[in-house]
């Protein structure tokens, strides 16, 4: 992919489809071959989309693709208009692309506090934890106009906002909570879709923050105080359909829910 024109065309196609709520049956151009190309498309799409970035989703790149692409995580923007704070008992409607890809993910959400002047250094998980000022339970709604977004490797996923289409922010948990071994389940229409703990996620939620600090150094990723980091799907990526109730449960005390609706019904 040489020059900006192909990247611009792909970015514009995804942005237009997202804004219209339409599907893209085929990828709108040549598939990006590297993460560098994919982040270039994403950066252009952020400019075109126009909404404020209030966070970043982080996803896992599985083996053996992590070796192929030189990274074990990927990132995408979370936009202001797609974020909902759910109080106890709330069940917000969360839109997805009915003819595209749609999934729900139980995630720990970390909020950034005051940040360092420069990210250009080596980081540890313990060091980045000092820049997190809140931890919440939540649900990432993954959705794309392109139904094959996850079938062509991580560069394609990155190119369309990392496959993010929304965030449900649930209750806060104590900053000093030892939550990595808490049982987490994702329940769809009263059926358990997946169960796991955060300790099984690469090097955990704070590893996702460290990854973003490193990306901020290498790509000038615009991290900012107050942004939310959706740190990765604890129990996996679970397909959802319009009308379904999604319930993410953390330990015995925390639950956050949403109802999946179509883009045009939102």
mmCIF file of C-alpha atoms in Angstrom:
data_model
loop_
_atom_site.group_PDB
_atom_site.id
_atom_site.type_symbol
_atom_site.label_atom_id
_atom_site.label_comp_id
_atom_site.label_asym_id
_atom_site.label_seq_id
_atom_site.Cartn_x
_atom_site.Cartn_y
_atom_site.Cartn_z
ATOM 1 C CA UNK A 1 0.000 0.000 0.000
ATOM 2 C CA UNK A 2 1.964 2.980 -1.277
ATOM 3 C CA UNK A 3 1.164 6.560 -0.381
ATOM 4 C CA UNK A 4 -1.920 7.842 1.378
ATOM 5 C CA UNK A 5 -4.545 7.472 -1.331
ATOM 6 C CA UNK A 6 -5.387 3.771 -0.801
ATOM 7 C CA UNK A 7 -5.399 4.263 2.985
ATOM 8 C CA UNK A 8 -7.653 7.297 2.623
ATOM 9 C CA UNK A 9 -10.102 5.375 0.443
ATOM 10 C CA UNK A 10 -10.325 2.460 2.894
ATOM 11 C CA UNK A 11 -10.730 4.808 5.852
ATOM 12 C CA UNK A 12 -13.456 6.765 4.071
ATOM 13 C CA UNK A 13 -15.325 3.573 3.156
ATOM 14 C CA UNK A 14 -15.369 2.361 6.758
ATOM 15 C CA UNK A 15 -16.326 5.758 8.155
ATOM 16 C CA UNK A 16 -19.144 6.188 5.627
ATOM 17 C CA UNK A 17 -20.485 2.695 6.401
ATOM 18 C CA UNK A 18 -20.339 3.295 10.140
ATOM 19 C CA UNK A 19 -22.043 6.667 9.921
ATOM 20 C CA UNK A 20 -24.803 5.292 7.666
ATOM 21 C CA UNK A 21 -25.168 2.016 9.577
ATOM 22 C CA UNK A 22 -24.549 0.037 6.400
ATOM 23 C CA UNK A 23 -22.708 -3.236 5.830
ATOM 24 C CA UNK A 24 -19.543 -3.723 3.801
ATOM 25 C CA UNK A 25 -19.722 -7.199 2.302
ATOM 26 C CA UNK A 26 -16.131 -7.013 1.062
ATOM 27 C CA UNK A 27 -13.052 -5.282 2.408
ATOM 28 C CA UNK A 28 -12.934 -1.872 0.683
ATOM 29 C CA UNK A 29 -9.490 -2.177 -0.887
ATOM 30 C CA UNK A 30 -6.331 -4.236 -0.633
ATOM 31 C CA UNK A 31 -5.915 -5.892 2.749
ATOM 32 C CA UNK A 32 -3.254 -4.139 4.858
ATOM 33 C CA UNK A 33 -0.231 -6.384 5.126
ATOM 34 C CA UNK A 34 1.301 -4.892 8.263
ATOM 35 C CA UNK A 35 0.156 -3.306 11.489
ATOM 36 C CA UNK A 36 1.908 -0.110 10.439
ATOM 37 C CA UNK A 37 -0.302 0.112 7.347
ATOM 38 C CA UNK A 38 -3.366 -0.732 9.430
ATOM 39 C CA UNK A 39 -2.711 1.946 12.056
ATOM 40 C CA UNK A 40 -2.215 4.434 9.239
ATOM 41 C CA UNK A 41 -5.722 3.628 7.990
ATOM 42 C CA UNK A 42 -7.094 3.842 11.528
ATOM 43 C CA UNK A 43 -5.491 7.226 12.156
ATOM 44 C CA UNK A 44 -6.986 8.625 8.964
ATOM 45 C CA UNK A 45 -10.400 7.163 9.852
ATOM 46 C CA UNK A 46 -10.285 8.818 13.293
ATOM 47 C CA UNK A 47 -9.762 12.177 11.558
ATOM 48 C CA UNK A 48 -12.675 11.540 9.202
ATOM 49 C CA UNK A 49 -15.037 10.195 11.859
ATOM 50 C CA UNK A 50 -14.885 13.404 13.821
ATOM 51 C CA UNK A 51 -16.050 12.187 17.245
ATOM 52 C CA UNK A 52 -13.922 12.697 20.354
ATOM 53 C CA UNK A 53 -11.715 9.766 21.341
ATOM 54 C CA UNK A 54 -12.376 9.024 25.014
ATOM 55 C CA UNK A 55 -10.596 5.703 25.282
ATOM 56 C CA UNK A 56 -8.865 2.773 23.630
ATOM 57 C CA UNK A 57 -9.781 -0.865 23.290
ATOM 58 C CA UNK A 58 -6.996 -3.408 23.480
ATOM 59 C CA UNK A 59 -7.318 -6.877 22.002
ATOM 60 C CA UNK A 60 -5.131 -9.955 21.888
ATOM 61 C CA UNK A 61 -3.280 -11.101 18.771
ATOM 62 C CA UNK A 62 -3.120 -14.900 19.162
ATOM 63 C CA UNK A 63 -0.325 -17.271 18.237
ATOM 64 C CA UNK A 64 1.121 -17.687 15.646
ATOM 65 C CA UNK A 65 -0.066 -14.345 14.266
ATOM 66 C CA UNK A 66 1.700 -12.490 17.071
ATOM 67 C CA UNK A 67 5.041 -13.629 15.664
ATOM 68 C CA UNK A 68 3.988 -12.810 12.109
ATOM 69 C CA UNK A 69 2.898 -9.274 12.963
ATOM 70 C CA UNK A 70 5.454 -8.553 15.661
ATOM 71 C CA UNK A 71 2.946 -7.780 18.432
ATOM 72 C CA UNK A 72 0.644 -9.707 20.745
ATOM 73 C CA UNK A 73 -1.919 -6.922 21.169
ATOM 74 C CA UNK A 74 -3.785 -4.408 19.015
ATOM 75 C CA UNK A 75 -5.609 -1.163 19.751
ATOM 76 C CA UNK A 76 -8.564 0.836 18.480
ATOM 77 C CA UNK A 77 -10.302 4.075 19.482
ATOM 78 C CA UNK A 78 -13.411 4.343 21.665
ATOM 79 C CA UNK A 79 -15.549 7.352 20.781
ATOM 80 C CA UNK A 80 -17.539 9.565 23.142
ATOM 81 C CA UNK A 81 -20.918 8.908 21.545
ATOM 82 C CA UNK A 82 -20.509 5.139 21.975
ATOM 83 C CA UNK A 83 -19.858 5.127 25.736
ATOM 84 C CA UNK A 84 -22.601 4.521 28.304
ATOM 85 C CA UNK A 85 -22.270 4.519 32.095
ATOM 86 C CA UNK A 86 -24.606 1.913 33.581
ATOM 87 C CA UNK A 87 -25.787 2.310 37.150
ATOM 88 C CA UNK A 88 -27.060 -0.571 39.246
ATOM 89 C CA UNK A 89 -30.040 -2.142 37.496
ATOM 90 C CA UNK A 90 -29.519 -0.226 34.241
ATOM 91 C CA UNK A 91 -29.718 -2.150 30.959
ATOM 92 C CA UNK A 92 -28.662 0.287 28.224
ATOM 93 C CA UNK A 93 -29.274 -0.398 24.548
ATOM 94 C CA UNK A 94 -26.011 -0.908 22.651
ATOM 95 C CA UNK A 95 -26.085 -0.818 18.853
ATOM 96 C CA UNK A 96 -24.353 -3.211 16.464
ATOM 97 C CA UNK A 97 -24.193 -3.639 12.693
ATOM 98 C CA UNK A 98 -26.851 -6.258 12.016
ATOM 99 C CA UNK A 99 -25.344 -7.374 8.709
ATOM 100 C CA UNK A 100 -21.768 -6.984 9.897
ATOM 101 C CA UNK A 101 -19.867 -8.438 12.850
ATOM 102 C CA UNK A 102 -21.151 -8.157 16.425
ATOM 103 C CA UNK A 103 -19.853 -9.521 19.732
ATOM 104 C CA UNK A 104 -19.911 -8.843 23.468
ATOM 105 C CA UNK A 105 -16.886 -9.013 25.744
ATOM 106 C CA UNK A 106 -16.525 -8.896 29.537
ATOM 107 C CA UNK A 107 -13.657 -6.537 30.298
ATOM 108 C CA UNK A 108 -11.915 -4.643 33.074
ATOM 109 C CA UNK A 109 -11.853 -0.925 32.291
ATOM 110 C CA UNK A 110 -8.940 1.165 33.540
ATOM 111 C CA UNK A 111 -9.116 4.963 33.563
ATOM 112 C CA UNK A 112 -5.991 7.009 32.991
ATOM 113 C CA UNK A 113 -5.010 9.657 35.519
ATOM 114 C CA UNK A 114 -2.316 12.306 35.027
ATOM 115 C CA UNK A 115 0.198 10.982 32.494
ATOM 116 C CA UNK A 116 3.972 11.274 32.117
ATOM 117 C CA UNK A 117 5.435 14.042 29.993
ATOM 118 C CA UNK A 118 7.007 11.456 27.695
ATOM 119 C CA UNK A 119 6.248 7.813 26.909
ATOM 120 C CA UNK A 120 9.614 7.283 25.237
ATOM 121 C CA UNK A 121 11.187 4.817 27.675
ATOM 122 C CA UNK A 122 10.874 1.203 28.753
ATOM 123 C CA UNK A 123 7.814 0.476 30.909
ATOM 124 C CA UNK A 124 6.769 -2.234 33.364
ATOM 125 C CA UNK A 125 3.235 -3.159 34.371
ATOM 126 C CA UNK A 126 3.928 -1.905 37.877
ATOM 127 C CA UNK A 127 5.070 1.468 36.590
ATOM 128 C CA UNK A 128 2.056 2.061 34.336
ATOM 129 C CA UNK A 129 -0.295 1.110 37.194
ATOM 130 C CA UNK A 130 0.702 4.365 38.890
ATOM 131 C CA UNK A 131 -1.014 6.265 36.065
ATOM 132 C CA UNK A 132 -4.381 4.487 36.488
ATOM 133 C CA UNK A 133 -6.816 6.276 38.781
ATOM 134 C CA UNK A 134 -9.901 4.001 38.540
ATOM 135 C CA UNK A 135 -10.834 0.420 37.712
ATOM 136 C CA UNK A 136 -14.354 -0.552 36.643
ATOM 137 C CA UNK A 137 -16.104 -3.626 35.320
ATOM 138 C CA UNK A 138 -17.610 -3.326 31.878
ATOM 139 C CA UNK A 139 -18.635 -4.657 28.500
ATOM 140 C CA UNK A 140 -17.009 -3.883 25.193
ATOM 141 C CA UNK A 141 -19.394 -4.095 22.259
ATOM 142 C CA UNK A 142 -17.336 -5.190 19.271
ATOM 143 C CA UNK A 143 -18.972 -4.518 15.928
ATOM 144 C CA UNK A 144 -17.963 -3.647 12.387
ATOM 145 C CA UNK A 145 -19.770 -3.061 9.104
ATOM 146 C CA UNK A 146 -17.431 -5.716 7.618
ATOM 147 C CA UNK A 147 -18.612 -9.196 8.704
ATOM 148 C CA UNK A 148 -15.204 -10.730 7.987
ATOM 149 C CA UNK A 149 -13.237 -8.296 10.122
ATOM 150 C CA UNK A 150 -11.804 -10.988 12.401
ATOM 151 C CA UNK A 151 -11.231 -13.555 9.635
ATOM 152 C CA UNK A 152 -8.329 -11.828 7.872
ATOM 153 C CA UNK A 153 -5.842 -11.220 10.658
ATOM 154 C CA UNK A 154 -5.152 -8.407 13.108
ATOM 155 C CA UNK A 155 -4.178 -5.752 10.543
ATOM 156 C CA UNK A 156 -7.697 -5.807 9.101
ATOM 157 C CA UNK A 157 -9.149 -5.584 12.622
ATOM 158 C CA UNK A 158 -6.953 -2.582 13.440
ATOM 159 C CA UNK A 159 -7.936 -0.811 10.222
ATOM 160 C CA UNK A 160 -11.590 -0.520 11.305
ATOM 161 C CA UNK A 161 -11.194 1.002 14.771
ATOM 162 C CA UNK A 162 -10.039 -2.321 16.233
ATOM 163 C CA UNK A 163 -13.611 -3.635 15.779
ATOM 164 C CA UNK A 164 -14.946 -1.435 18.591
ATOM 165 C CA UNK A 165 -18.454 0.003 18.550
ATOM 166 C CA UNK A 166 -19.181 0.818 22.171
ATOM 167 C CA UNK A 167 -18.397 0.568 25.845
ATOM 168 C CA UNK A 168 -20.619 -0.004 28.876
ATOM 169 C CA UNK A 169 -18.976 1.261 32.058
ATOM 170 C CA UNK A 170 -20.143 -0.595 35.144
ATOM 171 C CA UNK A 171 -19.306 -0.269 38.821
ATOM 172 C CA UNK A 172 -15.938 0.748 40.213
ATOM 173 C CA UNK A 173 -13.831 -1.763 42.095
ATOM 174 C CA UNK A 174 -11.185 -0.799 44.673
ATOM 175 C CA UNK A 175 -7.860 0.246 43.177
ATOM 176 C CA UNK A 176 -6.077 -2.126 45.530
ATOM 177 C CA UNK A 177 -8.364 -5.094 44.777
ATOM 178 C CA UNK A 178 -6.609 -8.353 43.913
ATOM 179 C CA UNK A 179 -8.976 -8.942 41.003
ATOM 180 C CA UNK A 180 -6.805 -10.957 38.615
ATOM 181 C CA UNK A 181 -8.136 -14.275 39.945
ATOM 182 C CA UNK A 182 -11.765 -13.231 40.257
ATOM 183 C CA UNK A 183 -14.065 -15.532 38.280
ATOM 184 C CA UNK A 184 -15.550 -13.725 35.284
ATOM 185 C CA UNK A 185 -18.401 -14.949 33.095
ATOM 186 C CA UNK A 186 -20.172 -13.576 30.048
ATOM 187 C CA UNK A 187 -23.830 -14.595 29.946
ATOM 188 C CA UNK A 188 -26.010 -14.143 26.849
ATOM 189 C CA UNK A 189 -29.754 -14.692 27.250
ATOM 190 C CA UNK A 190 -29.150 -16.635 30.501
ATOM 191 C CA UNK A 191 -26.648 -18.964 28.806
ATOM 192 C CA UNK A 192 -23.004 -18.870 29.907
ATOM 193 C CA UNK A 193 -20.946 -18.058 26.819
ATOM 194 C CA UNK A 194 -17.556 -18.075 28.522
ATOM 195 C CA UNK A 195 -15.759 -18.182 31.861
ATOM 196 C CA UNK A 196 -12.182 -17.257 32.802
ATOM 197 C CA UNK A 197 -10.034 -15.026 35.004
ATOM 198 C CA UNK A 198 -7.939 -11.989 34.096
ATOM 199 C CA UNK A 199 -4.823 -13.898 35.158
ATOM 200 C CA UNK A 200 -5.102 -15.904 31.911
ATOM 201 C CA UNK A 201 -4.872 -12.763 29.720
ATOM 202 C CA UNK A 202 -1.270 -12.474 28.531
ATOM 203 C CA UNK A 203 0.213 -10.328 31.335
ATOM 204 C CA UNK A 204 -3.146 -8.987 32.500
ATOM 205 C CA UNK A 205 -5.037 -5.684 32.249
ATOM 206 C CA UNK A 206 -2.067 -3.549 33.272
ATOM 207 C CA UNK A 207 -0.110 -5.175 30.460
ATOM 208 C CA UNK A 208 -2.695 -3.663 28.121
ATOM 209 C CA UNK A 209 -1.921 -0.215 29.513
ATOM 210 C CA UNK A 210 1.810 -0.834 29.122
ATOM 211 C CA UNK A 211 1.193 -1.813 25.495
ATOM 212 C CA UNK A 212 -0.605 1.502 24.902
ATOM 213 C CA UNK A 213 2.227 3.472 26.509
ATOM 214 C CA UNK A 214 4.600 1.743 24.098
ATOM 215 C CA UNK A 215 2.278 2.521 21.177
ATOM 216 C CA UNK A 216 2.128 6.144 22.313
ATOM 217 C CA UNK A 217 5.905 6.264 22.057
ATOM 218 C CA UNK A 218 6.150 4.563 18.654
ATOM 219 C CA UNK A 219 3.064 6.036 16.925
ATOM 220 C CA UNK A 220 2.273 9.128 18.998
ATOM 221 C CA UNK A 221 -1.000 7.502 20.075
ATOM 222 C CA UNK A 222 -2.929 10.390 21.676
ATOM 223 C CA UNK A 223 -3.359 9.077 25.206
ATOM 224 C CA UNK A 224 -4.893 11.563 27.627
ATOM 225 C CA UNK A 225 -5.979 11.846 31.234
ATOM 226 C CA UNK A 226 -9.512 10.567 31.748
ATOM 227 C CA UNK A 227 -9.461 8.136 28.834
ATOM 228 C CA UNK A 228 -10.781 4.619 29.392
ATOM 229 C CA UNK A 229 -8.763 1.536 28.508
ATOM 230 C CA UNK A 230 -10.830 -1.531 27.690
ATOM 231 C CA UNK A 231 -8.126 -4.029 28.511
ATOM 232 C CA UNK A 232 -9.180 -7.175 26.657
ATOM 233 C CA UNK A 233 -11.849 -9.848 26.549
ATOM 234 C CA UNK A 234 -11.476 -11.868 29.747
ATOM 235 C CA UNK A 235 -13.678 -14.773 28.642
ATOM 236 C CA UNK A 236 -13.252 -14.387 24.880
ATOM 237 C CA UNK A 237 -15.118 -12.748 22.014
ATOM 238 C CA UNK A 238 -18.724 -13.947 21.960
ATOM 239 C CA UNK A 239 -21.007 -13.289 18.958
ATOM 240 C CA UNK A 240 -24.284 -11.539 19.784
ATOM 241 C CA UNK A 241 -27.501 -10.872 17.891
ATOM 242 C CA UNK A 242 -29.982 -8.034 17.977
ATOM 243 C CA UNK A 243 -32.395 -8.370 20.886
ATOM 244 C CA UNK A 244 -30.075 -10.372 23.128
ATOM 245 C CA UNK A 245 -29.322 -9.491 26.764
ATOM 246 C CA UNK A 246 -25.621 -9.523 27.623
ATOM 247 C CA UNK A 247 -24.555 -9.831 31.269
ATOM 248 C CA UNK A 248 -20.905 -9.623 32.346
ATOM 249 C CA UNK A 249 -20.367 -10.986 35.862
ATOM 250 C CA UNK A 250 -17.253 -10.400 37.950
ATOM 251 C CA UNK A 251 -16.674 -12.344 41.182
ATOM 252 C CA UNK A 252 -19.835 -12.541 43.279
ATOM 253 C CA UNK A 253 -20.494 -8.837 43.617
ATOM 254 C CA UNK A 254 -20.333 -7.113 40.242
ATOM 255 C CA UNK A 255 -22.507 -7.313 37.147
ATOM 256 C CA UNK A 256 -22.991 -5.043 34.148
ATOM 257 C CA UNK A 257 -25.638 -5.584 31.476
ATOM 258 C CA UNK A 258 -26.746 -4.288 28.107
ATOM 259 C CA UNK A 259 -29.303 -5.076 25.421
ATOM 260 C CA UNK A 260 -28.078 -5.467 21.842
ATOM 261 C CA UNK A 261 -29.986 -3.401 19.266
ATOM 262 C CA UNK A 262 -29.516 -2.650 15.575
ATOM 263 C CA UNK A 263 -27.735 0.518 14.509
ATOM 264 C CA UNK A 264 -30.888 1.849 12.907
ATOM 265 C CA UNK A 265 -32.902 1.147 16.087
ATOM 266 C CA UNK A 266 -30.528 3.001 18.397
#
